[in-house]
Amino acid sequence: MNLAHDLFAIDSEQRTQSVLQAGGGAASTAARPVLVHDGRLATTRKGMDLSIQGIGKRYANVAALDAIDLDIASGELVALLGPSGSGKTTLLRVIAGLLHPDAGRLLFGDEDATQLSLRERNVGFVFQHYALFKHMTVAENIAFGLRSRPRRKRPDKATIARRVEELLTLIQLPEYGARYPEQLSGGQKQRVALARALAIDPTVLLLDEPFGALDAKVRVELRRWLRRLHEQTGQTTVFVTHDQDEALELADRVVLLRDGRIEQVGTPDEIYHAPASPYVFEFIGRANVLEGRVESGHFVAEDQAVRLPVAEHADGPATLRVRPHDLDLVQAGEGLRARVVAVHRRVDHVAVELAVTGQARTLEVDLIATPSVEVPATGSDVGVRLLRFRVYPVSDGRTSHA
């Protein structure tokens, strides 16, 4: 029975959500019992291991996913990060069973889930725009997946009521069960959507741009709350985002995708401080670029006397990338030669824009905005010292760092 079509006249995201939350398929045998004790969850086991092996998906002549290999450990929170068209949402929907791959296979634990239906995978899916049922109360929305299960797998009313009460406590909305979605704020709606996804004890929790519809302040508050929630539940979680700050703050590991391929997988520290390619460096945070070359184990910028030691590299053209906070202004005649072309005052720092001798692009140096900070005057000559940087040979994309 297709509950989404037979029971409700709802929009396309809600139709998908209703099936996702109904659960009750083969994969649900691995369901994780959850009990609330003193406001915290006690679990008998953590979430499901996922293994993505050679997954490919094409649309006409475009490879949305190109031989993706990725293992996600039980209880891990993984961010799929990338620009529009990178393949992150496609990969999430393949995991959910909303899309069938053209190649490869997907394992949930030891079970090959590639051919399992969306319902059989028993995943919890949370959309960007909540997809709550407007005619249902908060409690009814949370209970929907449990009440929609086949009769033989459906908990009794008392069990469902207890489960709803537990989840309302978990999402810190214990008094909101009788309200309707229109009576909630955006952040509260997203908490309810998460509770509904968790109600079925999903094998894996999938979040598609979960905070994209919220304003900046609410996004920050909610993502910190989600991190605490994850630490309580131990639920295997995969979420899609294009927000670098969100990925670095929330995830145990970040998967950066580009044109349907994985560019780098690593912890937030690895992704930020040891980017594997110029693309990763420039996508994560702000980057300055210097053109130059490698000569006998040193990077030399165009028209500069400074020689910067790097790890072993073949001589040849190279680029150096450095974060604005990894630069230090020094006296003229020391470090790289530069001239101040502009000073940009921000909320928490001062960005000094520099024209560097021999470089087509300007550099930005961040200074902490304190009353005692000395900001150089526009037009003045300064020196620039590099505290930490990475060098990328132009020929093959290998990296060196200092």
GROMACS .gro file of C-alpha atoms in nm:
model
  402
    1MET     CA    1   0.000   0.000   0.000
    2ASN     CA    2   0.136   0.344  -0.089
    3LEU     CA    3   0.043   0.542   0.219
    4ALA     CA    4   0.150   0.872   0.073
    5HIS     CA    5  -0.091   0.850  -0.219
    6ASP     CA    6  -0.377   0.662  -0.058
    7LEU     CA    7  -0.400   0.851   0.271
    8PHE     CA    8  -0.312   1.211   0.193
    9ALA     CA    9  -0.320   1.470  -0.084
   10ILE     CA   10   0.014   1.636  -0.017
   11ASP     CA   11   0.298   1.785  -0.217
   12SER     CA   12   0.585   1.585  -0.365
   13GLU     CA   13   0.828   1.628  -0.075
   14GLN     CA   14   0.560   1.525   0.173
   15ARG     CA   15   0.475   1.219  -0.036
   16THR     CA   16   0.837   1.111  -0.017
   17GLN     CA   17   0.853   1.197   0.352
   18SER     CA   18   0.545   0.990   0.436
   19VAL     CA   19   0.696   0.675   0.286
   20LEU     CA   20   1.033   0.742   0.442
   21GLN     CA   21   0.883   0.783   0.786
   22ALA     CA   22   0.657   0.479   0.760
   23GLY     CA   23   0.959   0.245   0.776
   24GLY     CA   24   0.895  -0.112   0.873
   25GLY     CA   25   1.092  -0.284   0.595
   26ALA     CA   26   1.364  -0.545   0.598
   27ALA     CA   27   1.631  -0.305   0.717
   28SER     CA   28   1.426  -0.217   1.022
   29THR     CA   29   1.533  -0.538   1.194
   30ALA     CA   30   1.842  -0.339   1.296
   31ALA     CA   31   1.628  -0.075   1.470
   32ARG     CA   32   1.790   0.088   1.769
   33PRO     CA   33   1.574   0.099   2.086
   34VAL     CA   34   1.583   0.442   2.243
   35LEU     CA   35   1.494   0.531   2.601
   36VAL     CA   36   1.503   0.874   2.758
   37HIS     CA   37   1.660   0.905   3.103
   38ASP     CA   38   1.708   1.244   3.267
   39GLY     CA   39   1.673   1.413   2.930
   40ARG     CA   40   1.943   1.200   2.764
   41LEU     CA   41   1.913   0.899   2.537
   42ALA     CA   42   2.029   0.554   2.635
   43THR     CA   43   2.099   0.328   2.339
   44THR     CA   44   2.157  -0.044   2.311
   45ARG     CA   45   2.369   0.006   2.000
   46LYS     CA   46   2.476   0.276   1.762
   47GLY     CA   47   2.368   0.331   1.403
   48MET     CA   48   2.437   0.131   1.091
   49ASP     CA   49   2.765   0.105   0.898
   50LEU     CA   50   2.732   0.223   0.538
   51SER     CA   51   2.956   0.116   0.251
   52ILE     CA   52   2.922   0.294  -0.084
   53GLN     CA   53   3.107   0.097  -0.349
   54GLY     CA   54   3.160   0.229  -0.701
   55ILE     CA   55   2.827   0.412  -0.711
   56GLY     CA   56   2.758   0.582  -1.044
   57LYS     CA   57   2.461   0.781  -1.171
   58ARG     CA   58   2.427   0.947  -1.510
   59TYR     CA   59   2.175   1.185  -1.663
   60ALA     CA   60   2.210   1.175  -2.042
   61ASN     CA   61   2.580   1.247  -2.099
   62VAL     CA   62   2.644   1.397  -1.756
   63ALA     CA   63   2.789   1.192  -1.470
   64ALA     CA   64   2.610   1.311  -1.157
   65LEU     CA   65   2.808   1.051  -0.961
   66ASP     CA   66   3.126   0.894  -1.098
   67ALA     CA   67   3.238   0.574  -0.922
   68ILE     CA   68   3.192   0.698  -0.565
   69ASP     CA   69   3.362   0.492  -0.294
   70LEU     CA   70   3.293   0.587   0.067
   71ASP     CA   71   3.270   0.401   0.397
   72ILE     CA   72   3.074   0.556   0.684
   73ALA     CA   73   3.121   0.408   1.028
   74SER     CA   74   2.841   0.329   1.269
   75GLY     CA   75   2.749   0.637   1.472
   76GLU     CA   76   2.946   0.874   1.248
   77LEU     CA   77   2.816   1.214   1.141
   78VAL     CA   78   2.931   1.283   0.784
   79ALA     CA   79   2.883   1.601   0.581
   80LEU     CA   80   2.848   1.589   0.202
   81LEU     CA   81   2.982   1.929   0.102
   82GLY     CA   82   3.007   2.094  -0.237
   83PRO     CA   83   2.863   2.353  -0.474
   84SER     CA   84   2.542   2.308  -0.671
   85GLY     CA   85   2.582   2.027  -0.923
   86SER     CA   86   2.861   1.852  -0.734
   87GLY     CA   87   2.651   1.537  -0.673
   88LYS     CA   88   2.595   1.564  -0.299
   89THR     CA   89   2.213   1.556  -0.307
   90THR     CA   90   2.218   1.283  -0.572
   91LEU     CA   91   2.436   1.069  -0.345
   92LEU     CA   92   2.207   1.130  -0.048
   93ARG     CA   93   1.904   1.024  -0.251
   94VAL     CA   94   2.081   0.711  -0.371
   95ILE     CA   95   2.147   0.620  -0.006
   96ALA     CA   96   1.781   0.680   0.074
   97GLY     CA   97   1.655   0.471  -0.217
   98LEU     CA   98   1.491   0.767  -0.391
   99LEU     CA   99   1.728   0.717  -0.686
  100HIS     CA  100   1.862   0.390  -0.824
  101PRO     CA  101   2.232   0.395  -0.921
  102ASP     CA  102   2.347   0.295  -1.269
  103ALA     CA  103   2.654   0.121  -1.125
  104GLY     CA  104   2.795   0.003  -0.795
  105ARG     CA  105   2.630  -0.116  -0.477
  106LEU     CA  106   2.531   0.010  -0.133
  107LEU     CA  107   2.570  -0.193   0.186
  108PHE     CA  108   2.381  -0.129   0.510
  109GLY     CA  109   2.597  -0.323   0.752
  110ASP     CA  110   2.648  -0.659   0.583
  111GLU     CA  111   2.325  -0.634   0.383
  112ASP     CA  112   2.328  -0.534   0.017
  113ALA     CA  113   2.067  -0.258   0.012
  114THR     CA  114   2.114  -0.162  -0.352
  115GLN     CA  115   1.791  -0.330  -0.460
  116LEU     CA  116   1.591  -0.255  -0.147
  117SER     CA  117   1.302  -0.014  -0.182
  118LEU     CA  118   1.288   0.317  -0.008
  119ARG     CA  119   1.054   0.171   0.253
  120GLU     CA  120   1.266  -0.139   0.310
  121ARG     CA  121   1.575   0.065   0.391
  122ASN     CA  122   1.399   0.227   0.688
  123VAL     CA  123   1.591   0.551   0.665
  124GLY     CA  124   1.495   0.876   0.833
  125PHE     CA  125   1.495   1.168   0.588
  126VAL     CA  126   1.470   1.536   0.678
  127PHE     CA  127   1.414   1.795   0.405
  128GLN     CA  128   1.515   2.159   0.393
  129HIS     CA  129   1.152   2.277   0.401
  130TYR     CA  130   1.038   2.052   0.688
  131ALA     CA  131   0.756   1.876   0.491
  132LEU     CA  132   0.538   1.864   0.801
  133PHE     CA  133   0.170   1.778   0.763
  134LYS     CA  134  -0.012   2.105   0.823
  135HIS     CA  135  -0.340   1.943   0.931
  136MET     CA  136  -0.166   1.732   1.199
  137THR     CA  137  -0.049   1.841   1.543
  138VAL     CA  138   0.316   1.820   1.637
  139ALA     CA  139   0.253   1.494   1.822
  140GLU     CA  140   0.064   1.348   1.525
  141ASN     CA  141   0.345   1.446   1.288
  142ILE     CA  142   0.603   1.271   1.506
  143ALA     CA  143   0.385   0.962   1.541
  144PHE     CA  144   0.302   0.940   1.171
  145GLY     CA  145   0.570   0.689   1.072
  146LEU     CA  146   0.481   0.453   1.356
  147ARG     CA  147   0.106   0.474   1.298
  148SER     CA  148   0.152   0.412   0.925
  149ARG     CA  149   0.330   0.080   0.965
  150PRO     CA  150   0.153  -0.243   0.867
  151ARG     CA  151  -0.071  -0.365   1.149
  152ARG     CA  152   0.159  -0.655   1.243
  153LYS     CA  153   0.454  -0.417   1.292
  154ARG     CA  154   0.263  -0.124   1.434
  155PRO     CA  155   0.323  -0.043   1.805
  156ASP     CA  156   0.014  -0.006   2.022
  157LYS     CA  157  -0.123   0.339   2.101
  158ALA     CA  158   0.034   0.355   2.445
  159THR     CA  159   0.380   0.273   2.308
  160ILE     CA  160   0.344   0.533   2.034
  161ALA     CA  161   0.234   0.794   2.287
  162ARG     CA  162   0.536   0.721   2.507
  163ARG     CA  163   0.767   0.740   2.207
  164VAL     CA  164   0.625   1.077   2.106
  165GLU     CA  165   0.663   1.208   2.459
  166GLU     CA  166   1.026   1.090   2.469
  167LEU     CA  167   1.105   1.263   2.142
  168LEU     CA  168   0.932   1.585   2.241
  169THR     CA  169   1.158   1.591   2.546
  170LEU     CA  170   1.461   1.512   2.333
  171ILE     CA  171   1.395   1.804   2.095
  172GLN     CA  172   1.324   2.033   2.392
  173LEU     CA  173   0.960   2.094   2.298
  174PRO     CA  174   0.777   1.890   2.565
  175GLU     CA  175   0.478   2.127   2.584
  176TYR     CA  176   0.428   2.164   2.208
  177GLY     CA  177   0.261   1.832   2.121
  178ALA     CA  178  -0.087   1.982   2.073
  179ARG     CA  179   0.027   2.270   1.852
  180TYR     CA  180   0.011   2.277   1.473
  181PRO     CA  181   0.310   2.348   1.244
  182GLU     CA  182   0.185   2.699   1.158
  183GLN     CA  183   0.218   2.786   1.528
  184LEU     CA  184   0.591   2.705   1.533
  185SER     CA  185   0.901   2.898   1.436
  186GLY     CA  186   1.125   2.770   1.157
  187GLY     CA  187   1.375   2.624   1.402
  188GLN     CA  188   1.099   2.449   1.596
  189LYS     CA  189   0.955   2.302   1.276
  190GLN     CA  190   1.293   2.157   1.185
  191ARG     CA  191   1.325   2.000   1.531
  192VAL     CA  192   0.986   1.836   1.483
  193ALA     CA  193   1.094   1.708   1.140
  194LEU     CA  194   1.401   1.554   1.303
  195ALA     CA  195   1.191   1.396   1.576
  196ARG     CA  196   0.960   1.243   1.315
  197ALA     CA  197   1.260   1.098   1.132
  198LEU     CA  198   1.399   0.951   1.457
  199ALA     CA  199   1.065   0.805   1.567
  200ILE     CA  200   1.102   0.497   1.346
  201ASP     CA  201   1.451   0.410   1.481
  202PRO     CA  202   1.604   0.453   1.135
  203THR     CA  203   1.903   0.261   1.009
  204VAL     CA  204   2.053   0.595   0.906
  205LEU     CA  205   1.945   0.956   0.938
  206LEU     CA  206   1.969   1.162   0.618
  207LEU     CA  207   1.946   1.542   0.618
  208ASP     CA  208   1.915   1.741   0.294
  209GLU     CA  209   2.023   2.105   0.354
  210PRO     CA  210   1.837   2.089   0.688
  211PHE     CA  211   1.903   2.451   0.786
  212GLY     CA  212   1.888   2.616   0.445
  213ALA     CA  213   1.547   2.777   0.503
  214LEU     CA  214   1.645   2.937   0.835
  215ASP     CA  215   1.804   3.273   0.907
  216ALA     CA  216   2.173   3.289   1.000
  217LYS     CA  217   2.133   3.316   1.379
  218VAL     CA  218   1.883   3.029   1.399
  219ARG     CA  219   2.106   2.814   1.175
  220VAL     CA  220   2.398   2.854   1.414
  221GLU     CA  221   2.186   2.768   1.718
  222LEU     CA  222   2.019   2.470   1.552
  223ARG     CA  223   2.334   2.313   1.416
  224ARG     CA  224   2.492   2.323   1.763
  225TRP     CA  225   2.179   2.165   1.902
  226LEU     CA  226   2.196   1.895   1.630
  227ARG     CA  227   2.555   1.817   1.724
  228ARG     CA  228   2.451   1.766   2.086
  229LEU     CA  229   2.159   1.553   1.969
  230HIS     CA  230   2.392   1.336   1.765
  231GLU     CA  231   2.621   1.283   2.062
  232GLN     CA  232   2.321   1.168   2.264
  233THR     CA  233   2.178   0.929   2.007
  234GLY     CA  234   2.486   0.786   1.834
  235GLN     CA  235   2.278   0.777   1.515
  236THR     CA  236   2.463   0.726   1.186
  237THR     CA  237   2.393   1.054   1.011
  238VAL     CA  238   2.468   1.190   0.664
  239PHE     CA  239   2.381   1.550   0.582
  240VAL     CA  240   2.410   1.761   0.270
  241THR     CA  241   2.523   2.122   0.287
  242HIS     CA  242   2.693   2.387   0.077
  243ASP     CA  243   2.784   2.584   0.392
  244GLN     CA  244   3.150   2.532   0.483
  245ASP     CA  245   3.108   2.660   0.839
  246GLU     CA  246   2.818   2.421   0.894
  247ALA     CA  247   3.016   2.122   0.769
  248LEU     CA  248   3.327   2.203   0.972
  249GLU     CA  249   3.135   2.266   1.294
  250LEU     CA  250   2.898   1.969   1.276
  251ALA     CA  251   3.069   1.677   1.108
  252ASP     CA  252   3.305   1.407   1.227
  253ARG     CA  253   3.424   1.385   0.866
  254VAL     CA  254   3.365   1.601   0.560
  255VAL     CA  255   3.328   1.462   0.207
  256LEU     CA  256   3.395   1.736  -0.046
  257LEU     CA  257   3.247   1.659  -0.387
  258ARG     CA  258   3.319   1.820  -0.722
  259ASP     CA  259   3.157   1.731  -1.054
  260GLY     CA  260   3.031   1.396  -0.926
  261ARG     CA  261   3.361   1.287  -0.775
  262ILE     CA  262   3.510   1.297  -0.427
  263GLU     CA  263   3.780   1.563  -0.410
  264GLN     CA  264   3.880   1.489  -0.049
  265VAL     CA  265   3.755   1.307   0.260
  266GLY     CA  266   3.883   1.403   0.603
  267THR     CA  267   3.816   1.544   0.946
  268PRO     CA  268   3.730   1.915   0.958
  269ASP     CA  269   4.089   1.990   1.066
  270GLU     CA  270   4.231   1.786   0.779
  271ILE     CA  271   4.005   1.949   0.523
  272TYR     CA  272   4.082   2.300   0.646
  273HIS     CA  273   4.452   2.275   0.734
  274ALA     CA  274   4.566   2.010   0.485
  275PRO     CA  275   4.358   2.060   0.168
  276ALA     CA  276   4.456   1.803  -0.093
  277SER     CA  277   4.415   2.034  -0.393
  278PRO     CA  278   4.388   2.402  -0.484
  279TYR     CA  279   4.014   2.348  -0.531
  280VAL     CA  280   3.970   2.228  -0.172
  281PHE     CA  281   4.185   2.511  -0.036
  282GLU     CA  282   3.978   2.777  -0.212
  283PHE     CA  283   3.641   2.615  -0.144
  284ILE     CA  284   3.702   2.588   0.231
  285GLY     CA  285   3.751   2.935   0.375
  286ARG     CA  286   3.925   3.233   0.219
  287ALA     CA  287   4.246   3.193   0.023
  288ASN     CA  288   4.524   3.414  -0.109
  289VAL     CA  289   4.718   3.295  -0.415
  290LEU     CA  290   5.078   3.371  -0.514
  291GLU     CA  291   5.219   3.271  -0.852
  292GLY     CA  292   5.575   3.147  -0.868
  293ARG     CA  293   5.793   2.843  -0.907
  294VAL     CA  294   5.977   2.576  -0.711
  295GLU     CA  295   6.356   2.592  -0.726
  296SER     CA  296   6.575   2.343  -0.536
  297GLY     CA  297   6.321   2.283  -0.259
  298HIS     CA  298   6.209   2.645  -0.226
  299PHE     CA  299   5.910   2.839  -0.349
  300VAL     CA  300   5.999   3.170  -0.511
  301ALA     CA  301   5.726   3.423  -0.591
  302GLU     CA  302   5.755   3.633  -0.905
  303ASP     CA  303   5.984   3.937  -0.861
  304GLN     CA  304   6.047   3.856  -0.494
  305ALA     CA  305   6.377   3.772  -0.325
  306VAL     CA  306   6.220   3.565  -0.045
  307ARG     CA  307   6.276   3.189  -0.077
  308LEU     CA  308   6.025   2.977   0.117
  309PRO     CA  309   6.128   2.619   0.202
  310VAL     CA  310   5.884   2.346   0.093
  311ALA     CA  311   5.883   1.968   0.097
  312GLU     CA  312   6.060   1.788  -0.184
  313HIS     CA  313   5.927   1.886  -0.526
  314ALA     CA  314   6.046   1.879  -0.881
  315ASP     CA  315   6.142   2.224  -1.005
  316GLY     CA  316   5.875   2.400  -1.205
  317PRO     CA  317   5.579   2.638  -1.204
  318ALA     CA  318   5.375   2.638  -0.883
  319THR     CA  319   5.117   2.832  -0.687
  320LEU     CA  320   5.119   2.910  -0.317
  321ARG     CA  321   4.799   2.944  -0.115
  322VAL     CA  322   4.772   3.101   0.227
  323ARG     CA  323   4.486   3.201   0.458
  324PRO     CA  324   4.448   3.571   0.547
  325HIS     CA  325   4.502   3.489   0.917
  326ASP     CA  326   4.826   3.304   0.836
  327LEU     CA  327   4.995   3.625   0.718
  328ASP     CA  328   5.172   3.881   0.934
  329LEU     CA  329   5.253   4.241   0.849
  330VAL     CA  330   5.616   4.341   0.913
  331GLN     CA  331   5.840   4.633   0.833
  332ALA     CA  332   5.900   4.724   0.470
  333GLY     CA  333   6.208   4.543   0.348
  334GLU     CA  334   6.125   4.225   0.540
  335GLY     CA  335   5.929   3.937   0.388
  336LEU     CA  336   5.738   3.990   0.065
  337ARG     CA  337   5.734   4.344  -0.071
  338ALA     CA  338   5.382   4.493  -0.080
  339ARG     CA  339   5.184   4.816  -0.072
  340VAL     CA  340   4.853   4.880   0.109
  341VAL     CA  341   4.577   4.951  -0.141
  342ALA     CA  342   4.273   4.938   0.089
  343VAL     CA  343   4.162   4.875   0.447
  344HIS     CA  344   3.831   4.698   0.503
  345ARG     CA  345   3.684   4.716   0.853
  346ARG     CA  346   3.470   4.415   0.943
  347VAL     CA  347   3.276   4.323   1.256
  348ASP     CA  348   3.554   4.123   1.423
  349HIS     CA  349   3.867   4.202   1.221
  350VAL     CA  350   4.035   4.444   0.985
  351ALA     CA  351   4.123   4.314   0.638
  352VAL     CA  352   4.423   4.489   0.485
  353GLU     CA  353   4.434   4.455   0.106
  354LEU     CA  354   4.784   4.451  -0.043
  355ALA     CA  355   4.931   4.481  -0.388
  356VAL     CA  356   5.229   4.245  -0.390
  357THR     CA  357   5.519   4.317  -0.620
  358GLY     CA  358   5.512   4.084  -0.921
  359GLN     CA  359   5.161   3.951  -0.853
  360ALA     CA  360   4.845   4.016  -1.054
  361ARG     CA  361   4.616   3.939  -0.759
  362THR     CA  362   4.602   4.127  -0.431
  363LEU     CA  363   4.648   3.964  -0.089
  364GLU     CA  364   4.431   4.011   0.217
  365VAL     CA  365   4.580   4.007   0.566
  366ASP     CA  366   4.348   3.977   0.868
  367LEU     CA  367   4.422   4.187   1.175
  368ILE     CA  368   4.230   4.135   1.498
  369ALA     CA  369   4.006   4.437   1.555
  370THR     CA  370   4.127   4.552   1.896
  371PRO     CA  371   4.175   4.913   2.010
  372SER     CA  372   4.552   4.863   2.013
  373VAL     CA  373   4.584   4.718   1.661
  374GLU     CA  374   4.805   4.924   1.431
  375VAL     CA  375   4.644   4.953   1.088
  376PRO     CA  376   4.882   5.070   0.813
  377ALA     CA  377   4.779   5.367   0.605
  378THR     CA  378   4.659   5.322   0.249
  379GLY     CA  379   4.951   5.370   0.011
  380SER     CA  380   5.218   5.272   0.262
  381ASP     CA  381   5.483   5.009   0.189
  382VAL     CA  382   5.488   4.701   0.411
  383GLY     CA  383   5.643   4.360   0.433
  384VAL     CA  384   5.447   4.033   0.456
  385ARG     CA  385   5.562   3.726   0.647
  386LEU     CA  386   5.397   3.390   0.572
  387LEU     CA  387   5.327   3.185   0.883
  388ARG     CA  388   5.169   2.878   0.722
  389PHE     CA  389   5.097   2.796   0.357
  390ARG     CA  390   5.066   2.523   0.098
  391VAL     CA  391   5.234   2.495  -0.241
  392TYR     CA  392   5.072   2.322  -0.538
  393PRO     CA  393   5.285   2.243  -0.843
  394VAL     CA  394   5.095   2.348  -1.153
  395SER     CA  395   5.189   2.033  -1.346
  396ASP     CA  396   5.040   1.756  -1.131
  397GLY     CA  397   4.848   1.903  -0.836
  398ARG     CA  398   5.072   1.752  -0.568
  399THR     CA  399   5.109   1.953  -0.250
  400SER     CA  400   5.371   2.078  -0.016
  401HIS     CA  401   5.318   2.276   0.301
  402ALA     CA  402   5.502   2.469   0.567
   0.00000   0.00000   0.00000
